C-alpha cells in the first residue's frame, strides 16, 4: 500500500500501482470527470500514471492554471499533428503552453501558411480532436529517438535529443502522431472542443538570431465553444480599453523618441491625476503614522554593492555614472530601500522609536530591453509609492494588519472589488535557501497568516514561494475584464537590516536588529495608472476625476447663468469647467463623453428661469432637471459612497 496526501491535509491508502484518475474517482465521480491534469510530489504526471510511492497529490481542473497549462500543452500536440498533416514537409521544433493559449515553432521550409490558411488548419485540428485519441507517454532510448527524427530529417529535434541524457527521453503518442515530450497532458484529445489560431510571427530557433528563422503559430483552445466566443469578445474589449489608446484620448501621457524610449512624459491632465492619487495615499499614510522622506535619484555604486542591488541590476542595467574630478561612481537608483536604510542609520535608534515607517514616492530606473517596453506598464523610469517599516519582530503582526487595512482602503476607493491574497512562505525541505533565524521566520510567517485571517482576506498559502530574505503577502486583483494583476505586495526582509547593520537599543540597552517591511499599495504610479485606466475604461471614480463636471450652455445667452453655476460648484470644491463655446450642444455632449467626464450640466432658458440645472451622467444619460442643492447632495453622496473612511487603530 502507498499513502497519498491531499492538499487539504487528508491522507488515504491505495494499492501500489493505482492510477491517478482512480485516486480522483475515490474522492468522487464528479471530480474525476472534471479533473484534466495532476501533479505528484510536485512533478507533473498523467492521469493514467501509476503511483508507486507515498506522496502529495494535486488534481487540477480547467479552473486551475495547471489544468489550463496541460490543456494548452496538449492542444499544441494536436496543432503539430494538424500541421504535419497539411504540410507534410514541415519540421516541428518546440510548442509550449503560454499564459493564454499555446504556440508551435515550425520550419515550413518556405511553404509558410498565412492567415488565410487559419480556417483550414482549425477545421482539421477539430477533426483530429473529435477522434478523441488518448495521450500516451512512451519511454524511448536515445538511439531510437535520434533514429526517428533523423529519418524525418528533423535536425531541430535531433539537436534537442542530443542534449538529453539516455534514459530520460519520452515521447507522447496520440493517434498515429508522436512528439518528443516530457509529459503533462489532458487524458484525450476529445476534451478540446474549440480552437482559434491567433497569429503567426517569426522566431529564431532557440531564440538566437544567428539560427534559422522559424514560423511561430499561436493558438488558443477551450473545452467549450462558448468559452472561445467569450474569450474573443474579451480580447476586443481589452483593445478598446488599452491604456495606451486611452492615455492618448484623455491626454494623460506621451513618449518622445528624443527623450528616450520607456521614459513617460506626464501631460498636465495625467499629472493632475497622478498628483491626486499621490495625495490620496499620502493622506492615508499620514493617518497611519508614516513619515515622509526624500532621497536622490542616484547613489554611490558602493551603496548598491552593500544592498546587493548592484549584483542584481548592475551588469544588466544602466551603466555607472562617473564624476570628472573626484573619481566617484554613481548608479541610477534601482530601488529606494538602501537609501531608507541609511536614513535609519543616520542616528542612534531605540526600541521606543519603532515602528519607524518611512514613506517616499521615489523614482527609480531599471533598464528594460526595448522589446519589453509597453506603454506605462513596462517602463525604464518609474515612481514607486514606497515605504519601509522598521520594527521589532513582535510588531510584524500589527504592522501587517495596518498595511493590509491601507491596501484594502486603496482597492475599495478605486473600485477594485475582486481580489484574493497569496501568502508566500518557506519550503521547509530546503532551509538552506533562506537567510535569517528560523525562529524569526516562524514568528513572521505566523503573523502574516494571522493578519490575513483576522482581516477576513480570501487567501491561499504557497510554500516555497517566499523570497530568500523573507515571507510576503501579495494581492491578486481582478479587473473589470477578469484579468488578474499583482498589486500591493507586503514583503518582510531580514536581509537588508543585516547588510546595512541596522540596529536599535532594546529595553535592556542591548543591540537588536530591526525587521524591515517593504510595501507599495500601488506598486508604481505608472503601472497602477495603466491598470486603473484599463479597469475603469478611463471613467475614473468621481473623487479622482480631473474634471468632475462639464457645464454646457445651449447658447451664448446663458453664459452668465452658466458662470453662476460654476461659481457655486467651485465654492463646494468641485472641479468643474464651463464650456461656453459657440458650438451645438450635441457636439459638446459628444466631446464630454469622449473625455469621460462623469457629469454634465446642461443650461438653457428653462434652467435659468427656474434656477435649476439639467443633469446628464456619463453612460447613464439624463437624470432630469433639478435644483442645484439637490444635485449637490447626489454628487456628494456618490463621493462618500465610493471612498470609505480610513482609520487606523
Ligand atoms: Zn506533451
Ligand atoms: Zn524596498
XYZ file of C-alpha atoms and ligand atoms in Angstrom:
651
model
C 0.000 0.000 0.000
C 1.048 3.611 -0.534
C -0.011 6.706 1.372
C -1.384 9.593 -0.727
C -1.784 13.032 0.870
C -4.264 15.602 -0.436
C -3.869 19.396 -0.358
C -6.467 19.695 2.430
C -4.215 17.615 4.692
C -6.219 14.383 4.411
C -4.423 11.171 3.535
C -5.627 7.898 2.128
C -4.079 4.491 1.403
C -4.112 2.978 -2.062
C -2.775 -0.172 -3.648
C 0.649 0.297 -5.186
C 0.202 0.986 -8.901
C -3.131 2.799 -8.521
C -3.717 5.259 -11.367
C -4.062 8.995 -10.680
C -7.533 9.005 -12.209
C -8.615 6.259 -9.784
C -7.418 8.352 -6.867
C -9.682 11.124 -8.215
C -12.573 8.655 -8.519
C -12.083 7.606 -4.905
C -12.992 11.166 -3.926
C -15.977 11.493 -6.247
C -17.084 10.564 -9.745
C -17.947 14.215 -10.311
C -14.407 15.316 -9.536
C -12.964 12.540 -11.712
C -14.973 13.872 -14.656
C -13.661 17.395 -14.153
C -10.010 16.576 -13.455
C -7.803 17.136 -16.516
C -4.281 17.017 -15.081
C -2.352 16.327 -11.915
C 0.938 16.557 -10.083
C 2.524 14.067 -7.685
C 5.240 15.182 -5.296
C 5.336 18.475 -7.258
C 6.103 16.621 -10.522
C 3.687 16.784 -13.436
C 2.050 13.379 -14.024
C -0.534 11.969 -16.416
C -3.967 10.923 -15.174
C -3.056 7.449 -16.416
C 0.229 7.392 -14.439
C 0.547 4.672 -11.819
C 1.555 5.728 -8.332
C 4.205 3.542 -6.755
C 5.356 5.525 -3.720
C 3.964 7.718 -0.954
C 3.354 11.279 -1.976
C 1.355 14.501 -2.210
C -1.206 14.624 -4.958
C -2.762 17.685 -6.570
C -5.644 17.308 -9.013
C -6.327 20.111 -11.459
C -9.409 21.135 -13.416
C -9.809 23.731 -16.161
C -10.256 26.322 -13.417
C -6.657 25.840 -12.234
C -3.693 27.415 -14.012
C -2.041 23.986 -14.060
C -5.141 22.497 -15.692
C -5.133 25.149 -18.412
C -1.439 24.578 -18.950
C -1.947 20.849 -19.555
C -4.918 21.638 -21.791
C -2.959 24.063 -23.942
C 0.178 21.932 -23.963
C -1.946 19.029 -25.248
C -3.550 21.353 -27.803
C -0.071 22.152 -29.114
C 0.309 18.413 -29.830
C -2.912 18.458 -31.851
C -1.736 21.556 -33.698
C 1.555 19.815 -34.509
C -0.346 16.770 -35.777
C -2.501 19.059 -37.941
C 0.481 20.927 -39.353
C 2.261 17.672 -40.233
C -0.920 16.511 -41.950
C -1.422 19.630 -44.069
C 2.276 20.478 -44.537
C 3.980 17.028 -44.605
C 7.421 18.518 -45.321
C 7.362 20.882 -42.327
C 9.724 20.295 -39.410
C 8.404 20.635 -35.890
C 10.626 22.152 -33.184
C 9.055 23.168 -29.871
C 5.485 24.043 -28.848
C 4.773 25.080 -25.266
C 1.673 26.308 -23.457
C 1.790 30.027 -22.672
C -0.228 32.331 -20.414
C -3.122 32.471 -22.872
C -3.007 29.513 -25.206
C -0.016 27.894 -26.881
C 2.274 28.120 -29.867
C 4.340 25.858 -32.052
C 7.583 26.884 -33.785
C 7.770 25.235 -37.184
C 10.201 25.229 -40.079
C 7.786 25.203 -43.012
C 10.658 25.043 -45.489
C 9.475 28.204 -47.219
C 5.903 26.960 -47.634
C 4.652 29.228 -44.798
C 0.941 29.383 -44.044
C -0.790 32.757 -43.935
C -3.823 33.945 -42.012
C -5.916 32.766 -44.970
C -4.960 29.211 -44.050
C -6.105 29.521 -40.427
C -9.619 28.305 -41.096
C -8.409 25.201 -42.910
C -5.962 24.402 -40.087
C -8.605 24.977 -37.388
C -11.086 22.673 -39.108
C -8.545 19.873 -39.474
C -7.462 20.431 -35.846
C -11.038 19.947 -34.613
C -11.459 16.888 -36.807
C -8.432 15.321 -35.117
C -9.597 16.463 -31.675
C -13.006 14.832 -32.175
C -11.340 11.471 -32.831
C -10.829 11.536 -29.063
C -7.485 9.763 -29.019
C -5.698 9.194 -25.721
C -2.403 10.961 -24.998
C 0.027 8.194 -24.054
C 3.554 8.641 -22.738
C 6.252 6.284 -24.011
C 9.887 5.839 -22.933
C 12.457 5.801 -25.710
C 16.168 5.107 -25.825
C 18.321 7.939 -27.066
C 19.369 5.980 -30.143
C 15.763 5.183 -31.085
C 14.730 8.796 -30.585
C 17.629 10.046 -32.719
C 16.883 7.478 -35.414
C 13.234 8.540 -35.516
C 13.998 12.192 -36.154
C 16.948 11.513 -38.452
C 14.567 9.554 -40.620
C 12.206 12.518 -40.513
C 15.163 14.760 -41.456
C 14.340 16.979 -38.496
C 17.663 18.436 -37.382
C 15.946 20.531 -34.678
C 14.609 17.577 -32.712
C 17.921 15.781 -33.237
C 19.673 18.744 -31.639
C 17.222 18.702 -28.705
C 17.683 14.977 -28.141
C 21.461 15.238 -28.303
C 21.280 17.482 -25.213
C 19.235 14.898 -23.283
C 20.504 12.011 -21.183
C 19.716 8.494 -22.284
C 17.034 7.050 -20.026
C 15.212 10.355 -19.591
C 13.734 10.581 -23.080
C 9.988 10.258 -23.528
C 7.530 10.674 -26.358
C 3.857 11.433 -26.281
C 1.744 9.488 -28.758
C -1.817 10.174 -29.760
C -3.495 8.670 -32.794
C -0.607 7.916 -35.185
C 1.267 11.067 -34.212
C 4.316 11.162 -31.906
C 6.223 14.058 -30.420
C 9.210 14.357 -28.129
C 7.720 15.448 -24.811
C 8.277 15.498 -21.047
C 4.613 14.952 -20.204
C 1.708 16.743 -18.575
C -1.351 16.118 -20.743
C -5.096 16.013 -20.515
C -6.385 12.432 -20.895
C -7.538 12.647 -24.530
C -7.977 14.961 -27.493
C -11.803 14.963 -27.335
C -11.806 17.342 -24.369
C -10.688 20.107 -26.741
C -13.889 21.493 -28.257
C -12.817 24.769 -29.846
C -9.677 26.315 -31.263
C -8.640 29.595 -32.807
C -5.318 30.409 -34.405
C -4.444 33.906 -33.321
C -1.307 34.963 -35.052
C 1.844 33.938 -36.897
C 5.208 35.517 -36.231
C 8.863 34.889 -36.938
C 11.005 33.302 -34.217
C 14.625 32.214 -34.302
C 15.481 28.637 -33.407
C 16.459 28.722 -29.722
C 15.929 32.488 -29.686
C 19.293 33.062 -31.384
C 19.306 35.391 -34.368
C 22.255 33.502 -35.893
C 19.998 30.468 -36.274
C 17.292 29.665 -38.798
C 14.139 31.689 -38.650
C 11.081 29.596 -37.849
C 7.389 30.376 -38.021
C 5.594 30.632 -34.706
C 1.918 29.726 -34.928
C -0.098 30.999 -31.947
C -3.415 29.471 -30.957
C -5.866 29.158 -28.133
C -8.320 26.371 -27.350
C -11.129 25.713 -24.899
C -13.224 22.866 -23.508
C -16.390 24.661 -24.699
C -17.226 26.598 -27.849
C -18.876 29.286 -25.719
C -15.624 29.958 -23.868
C -13.860 30.752 -27.124
C -16.576 33.225 -28.115
C -16.317 34.893 -24.709
C -12.548 34.995 -24.924
C -12.603 36.686 -28.332
C -15.105 39.253 -27.060
C -12.805 39.942 -24.137
C -9.840 40.480 -26.444
C -11.891 43.034 -28.391
C -12.893 44.843 -25.197
C -9.303 44.843 -23.989
C -8.251 46.552 -27.235
C -10.847 49.259 -26.594
C -9.505 49.723 -23.081
C -5.813 49.568 -23.925
C -4.257 52.182 -21.629
C -2.010 53.445 -24.423
C -5.089 54.244 -26.529
C -6.977 55.801 -23.601
C -3.900 57.715 -22.442
C -3.776 59.413 -25.813
C -7.522 60.086 -26.000
C -7.600 61.549 -22.496
C -4.330 63.498 -22.889
C -2.672 61.860 -19.911
C 0.845 60.933 -21.010
C 3.124 60.665 -24.004
C 6.512 59.317 -25.050
C 9.205 61.034 -27.070
C 11.892 59.219 -29.030
C 14.054 62.243 -28.365
C 13.711 61.877 -24.600
C 14.178 58.129 -24.840
C 12.027 55.053 -25.032
C 10.407 53.775 -21.879
C 10.550 57.193 -20.227
C 6.991 58.526 -19.918
C 6.191 62.234 -20.115
C 3.181 63.081 -17.981
C 0.933 65.697 -19.596
C -0.940 68.251 -17.440
C -4.102 66.128 -17.117
C -2.132 62.987 -16.362
C -0.028 64.852 -13.823
C -3.164 66.114 -12.080
C -4.481 62.570 -11.927
C -1.212 61.224 -10.587
C -0.905 64.029 -8.030
C -4.399 63.310 -6.810
C -3.591 59.622 -6.378
C -0.412 60.534 -4.569
C -2.130 62.963 -2.191
C -4.855 60.391 -1.534
C -2.320 57.795 -0.419
C -0.141 60.311 1.430
C -3.127 61.448 3.453
C -3.955 57.850 4.432
C -0.299 57.174 5.243
C -0.143 60.279 7.405
C -3.093 58.945 9.397
C -1.374 55.564 9.615
C 1.728 57.108 11.168
C 4.092 57.176 8.195
C 6.772 59.826 7.908
C 7.686 61.280 4.520
C 11.291 61.300 3.338
C 13.016 62.222 0.090
C 16.119 60.615 -1.391
C 18.142 61.403 -4.538
C 17.809 59.711 -7.940
C 21.370 58.403 -7.855
C 23.597 56.864 -5.213
C 27.192 55.699 -4.961
C 27.818 52.332 -6.519
C 29.034 51.095 -3.127
C 25.610 51.732 -1.633
C 24.111 49.223 -4.049
C 27.007 46.812 -3.614
C 26.155 46.802 0.098
C 22.457 46.304 -0.604
C 23.077 43.579 -3.178
C 21.238 45.523 -5.885
C 24.426 46.042 -7.863
C 24.808 42.301 -8.146
C 21.206 42.008 -9.282
C 20.893 45.005 -11.604
C 24.456 46.304 -12.175
C 25.668 44.441 -15.223
C 22.343 44.223 -16.985
C 21.139 47.729 -16.317
C 22.058 51.362 -16.857
C 25.809 51.675 -16.526
C 27.585 53.719 -13.828
C 27.984 57.489 -13.989
C 31.396 58.917 -13.127
C 32.328 62.347 -11.838
C 35.047 64.177 -13.792
C 37.349 65.085 -10.887
C 36.605 63.127 -7.732
C 36.583 59.663 -9.266
C 33.214 58.878 -7.776
C 30.996 56.220 -9.351
C 27.243 56.584 -9.134
C 24.366 54.440 -10.256
C 20.843 55.440 -11.156
C 18.724 54.355 -8.200
C 17.176 50.927 -8.926
C 15.417 50.733 -5.532
C 14.631 53.145 -2.714
C 15.320 50.684 0.100
C 19.095 51.246 0.512
C 18.535 54.999 0.892
C 15.920 54.420 3.576
C 18.296 52.073 5.413
C 20.817 54.894 5.559
C 18.122 57.230 6.906
C 17.541 54.675 9.664
C 21.294 54.626 10.267
C 21.537 58.405 10.477
C 21.070 58.465 14.242
C 21.017 56.042 17.167
C 17.683 54.264 17.420
C 15.920 52.816 20.421
C 13.007 50.408 20.669
C 10.932 53.464 21.561
C 11.478 54.786 18.013
C 9.912 51.676 16.493
C 7.951 51.062 14.400
C 9.512 53.662 12.126
C 7.619 53.994 8.860
C 9.477 55.903 6.146
C 7.488 56.746 3.022
C 8.623 58.206 -0.277
C 7.206 58.451 -3.764
C 10.646 57.546 -5.039
C 11.561 57.419 -8.714
C 13.766 54.512 -9.739
C 15.381 53.460 -13.011
C 15.753 49.998 -14.441
C 16.941 49.027 -17.832
C 14.381 47.046 -19.822
C 15.083 45.815 -23.331
C 13.242 47.878 -25.903
C 11.160 44.855 -26.948
C 9.893 44.526 -23.373
C 8.654 48.110 -23.061
C 4.896 48.517 -23.062
C 3.117 51.844 -22.556
C 3.100 52.760 -18.880
C 3.052 49.175 -17.659
C 6.672 48.418 -18.592
C 8.940 51.471 -18.481
C 12.534 52.365 -17.696
C 11.876 55.037 -15.088
C 9.002 54.849 -12.636
C 7.865 56.149 -9.285
C 7.191 53.672 -6.503
C 4.727 54.558 -3.732
C 7.371 53.120 -1.489
C 7.602 52.793 2.246
C 9.777 50.814 4.597
C 8.643 49.883 8.046
C 11.414 49.188 10.542
C 10.031 47.320 13.526
C 10.663 44.681 16.161
C 9.795 41.053 15.430
C 6.830 41.367 17.793
C 5.477 44.303 15.825
C 5.343 42.437 12.487
C 1.843 41.238 13.345
C 0.277 44.659 13.929
C 2.258 46.269 11.096
C 0.937 43.648 8.696
C -2.622 44.238 9.827
C -2.262 48.001 9.413
C -0.706 47.610 5.991
C -3.499 45.267 4.884
C -6.012 47.913 6.055
C -4.231 50.511 3.951
C -4.148 48.291 0.860
C -7.837 47.410 1.224
C -8.667 51.094 1.579
C -6.837 51.799 -1.685
C -8.636 48.955 -3.503
C -12.066 49.980 -2.209
C -11.602 53.646 -3.072
C -10.538 52.808 -6.611
C -13.235 50.260 -7.345
C -11.198 47.041 -7.219
C -13.617 44.658 -5.573
C -12.498 41.236 -6.747
C -9.202 40.140 -5.220
C -7.540 37.473 -3.166
C -4.272 37.227 -1.312
C -1.355 34.892 -1.696
C 0.856 34.193 1.311
C 4.333 33.083 0.227
C 6.230 31.051 2.804
C 9.412 28.968 3.019
C 9.753 25.468 1.708
C 10.539 23.523 4.893
C 12.535 20.964 2.918
C 15.166 23.461 1.745
C 16.053 25.581 4.801
C 19.471 26.385 3.282
C 17.777 28.614 0.698
C 16.745 31.199 3.269
C 18.692 33.664 5.371
C 17.745 34.737 8.893
C 16.887 32.837 12.057
C 14.335 30.032 11.812
C 12.634 31.357 14.942
C 12.126 34.799 13.351
C 10.773 33.284 10.151
C 8.244 31.332 12.156
C 7.127 34.429 14.003
C 6.621 36.478 10.857
C 5.022 33.658 8.850
C 2.527 33.151 11.634
C 1.997 36.893 11.892
C 1.186 37.135 8.160
C -1.264 34.225 8.250
C -2.827 35.602 11.395
C -3.196 39.081 9.855
C -4.713 37.672 6.658
C -7.160 35.620 8.701
C -8.123 38.417 11.043
C -8.677 40.850 8.168
C -11.028 38.351 6.535
C -8.952 38.024 3.348
C -9.571 35.158 0.998
C -6.019 33.807 0.768
C -4.021 30.786 -0.210
C -0.672 29.719 1.110
C 2.151 28.896 -1.279
C 5.062 27.035 0.267
C 8.444 27.676 -1.298
C 7.350 30.962 -2.896
C 8.950 33.239 -0.274
C 11.953 35.347 -1.283
C 15.233 34.105 0.185
C 15.128 37.067 2.557
C 11.596 36.836 3.917
C 7.950 35.788 3.569
C 5.408 38.022 1.841
C 1.789 38.663 1.080
C 0.619 39.633 -2.414
C -2.771 40.691 -3.608
C -4.066 39.341 -6.898
C -6.650 41.780 -8.204
C -9.152 41.050 -10.963
C -10.014 43.950 -13.227
C -13.328 44.633 -14.964
C -12.334 42.308 -17.819
C -11.472 39.486 -15.428
C -7.713 39.770 -15.902
C -5.510 39.312 -12.823
C -2.896 41.808 -11.687
C -0.497 41.563 -8.810
C -0.839 44.652 -6.636
C 0.019 45.659 -3.099
C 2.902 43.394 -2.114
C 3.886 43.404 1.576
C 7.332 41.851 1.992
C 9.270 41.005 5.155
C 13.027 41.432 4.823
C 15.762 40.016 7.080
C 18.470 40.679 4.521
C 18.873 44.463 4.213
C 18.917 45.091 8.013
C 21.775 42.582 8.100
C 23.646 44.086 5.142
C 23.280 47.648 6.452
C 23.976 46.560 10.037
C 20.825 48.297 11.220
C 20.404 48.192 14.975
C 18.471 49.691 17.819
C 18.819 49.616 21.577
C 16.422 47.283 23.346
C 14.880 47.889 26.795
C 17.972 46.420 28.479
C 20.227 48.584 26.349
C 21.131 45.560 24.215
C 21.785 45.905 20.456
C 19.000 44.433 18.362
C 18.355 44.103 14.650
C 15.075 45.562 13.387
C 12.869 43.756 10.853
C 12.228 45.645 7.631
C 8.927 45.507 5.744
C 8.684 46.763 2.158
C 5.247 47.666 0.883
C 3.749 49.590 -2.035
C -0.051 49.506 -2.437
C 0.066 50.935 -5.982
C 3.335 49.249 -6.932
C 4.381 52.057 -9.214
C 2.404 55.111 -10.279
C 2.970 54.276 -13.935
C 1.836 50.667 -13.835
C -1.017 51.492 -11.487
C -2.398 54.215 -13.753
C -2.178 51.739 -16.652
C -4.169 49.145 -14.693
C -6.647 51.732 -13.449
C -7.219 53.008 -16.984
C -7.894 49.514 -18.287
C -10.057 48.611 -15.284
C -12.230 51.732 -15.478
C -12.025 52.235 -19.235
C -10.975 55.817 -18.375
C -14.100 56.586 -16.360
C -12.406 57.135 -13.017
C -14.217 57.236 -9.673
C -15.796 60.660 -9.224
C -13.413 61.741 -6.451
C -10.445 61.123 -8.739
C -11.683 62.646 -11.999
C -9.742 65.659 -13.150
C -12.850 67.442 -14.461
C -15.816 66.160 -12.497
C -18.461 68.280 -14.199
C -18.687 69.925 -17.586
C -21.196 72.780 -17.772
C -22.657 73.128 -21.258
C -24.694 76.176 -22.239
C -27.087 75.708 -25.147
C -26.314 79.180 -26.427
C -24.177 82.126 -25.501
C -27.244 83.814 -23.968
C -26.921 81.629 -20.905
C -23.222 82.212 -20.324
C -23.862 84.296 -17.230
C -26.070 81.748 -15.574
C -23.502 79.087 -16.508
C -20.815 81.149 -14.804
C -23.006 81.476 -11.729
C -23.442 77.684 -11.522
C -19.695 77.245 -11.973
C -19.033 79.597 -9.046
C -21.403 77.651 -6.808
C -19.723 74.353 -7.701
C -16.285 75.787 -7.130
C -17.366 77.047 -3.716
C -18.106 73.416 -2.917
C -14.623 72.444 -4.080
C -15.957 70.648 -7.128
C -13.726 70.565 -10.192
C -15.962 71.892 -12.952
C -15.397 73.515 -16.333
C -17.695 75.825 -18.271
C -17.962 75.112 -21.983
C -19.417 78.371 -23.341
C -18.107 77.963 -26.875
C -20.466 78.807 -29.662
C -20.989 75.144 -30.635
C -24.048 72.921 -30.730
C -24.985 71.138 -27.526
C -24.825 67.822 -29.388
C -21.175 68.400 -30.212
C -20.343 69.490 -26.673
C -22.036 66.399 -25.221
C -20.120 64.127 -27.574
C -16.824 65.709 -26.573
C -17.604 65.336 -22.878
C -18.459 61.695 -23.465
C -15.125 61.087 -25.200
C -13.312 62.817 -22.351
C -15.142 60.545 -19.888
C -16.401 63.471 -17.785
C -18.617 61.887 -15.074
C -21.334 64.592 -15.038
C -22.652 67.169 -17.488
C -24.814 70.100 -16.532
C -26.877 71.469 -19.389
C -28.100 75.020 -19.167
C -30.706 76.767 -21.305
C -33.717 79.055 -20.889
C -35.719 76.816 -18.547
C -32.842 76.262 -16.192
C -32.054 79.964 -15.991
C -35.683 80.865 -15.364
C -36.276 78.133 -12.757
C -32.803 78.484 -11.221
C -32.185 74.801 -11.819
C -29.718 72.569 -13.650
C -30.328 69.671 -16.050
C -28.054 66.726 -15.323
C -26.610 64.145 -17.647
C -24.470 61.349 -16.258
C -21.794 59.595 -18.280
C -23.051 56.271 -19.661
C -26.374 56.596 -17.774
C -27.900 59.531 -19.639
C -30.417 62.150 -18.444
C -31.164 62.488 -14.742
C -33.556 65.397 -15.402
C -33.873 68.976 -14.207
C -33.335 69.723 -10.523
C -32.449 72.403 -8.007
C -28.715 72.782 -7.671
C -28.833 71.863 -3.955
C -30.403 68.547 -4.786
C -27.707 67.861 -7.365
C -25.000 68.740 -4.820
C -26.475 66.119 -2.476
C -26.395 63.446 -5.197
C -22.855 64.390 -6.136
C -21.531 64.374 -2.585
C -23.228 61.089 -1.761
C -21.601 59.422 -4.739
C -18.192 60.507 -3.479
C -18.773 59.480 0.123
C -20.149 56.107 -1.010
C -17.100 55.373 -3.125
C -14.388 56.420 -0.716
C -14.629 54.786 2.697
C -13.478 56.300 5.974
C -9.878 55.459 6.700
C -8.921 54.989 10.314
C -6.024 53.137 11.799
C -6.446 51.619 15.214
Zn 3.339 16.854 -24.490
Zn 12.003 48.325 -0.542
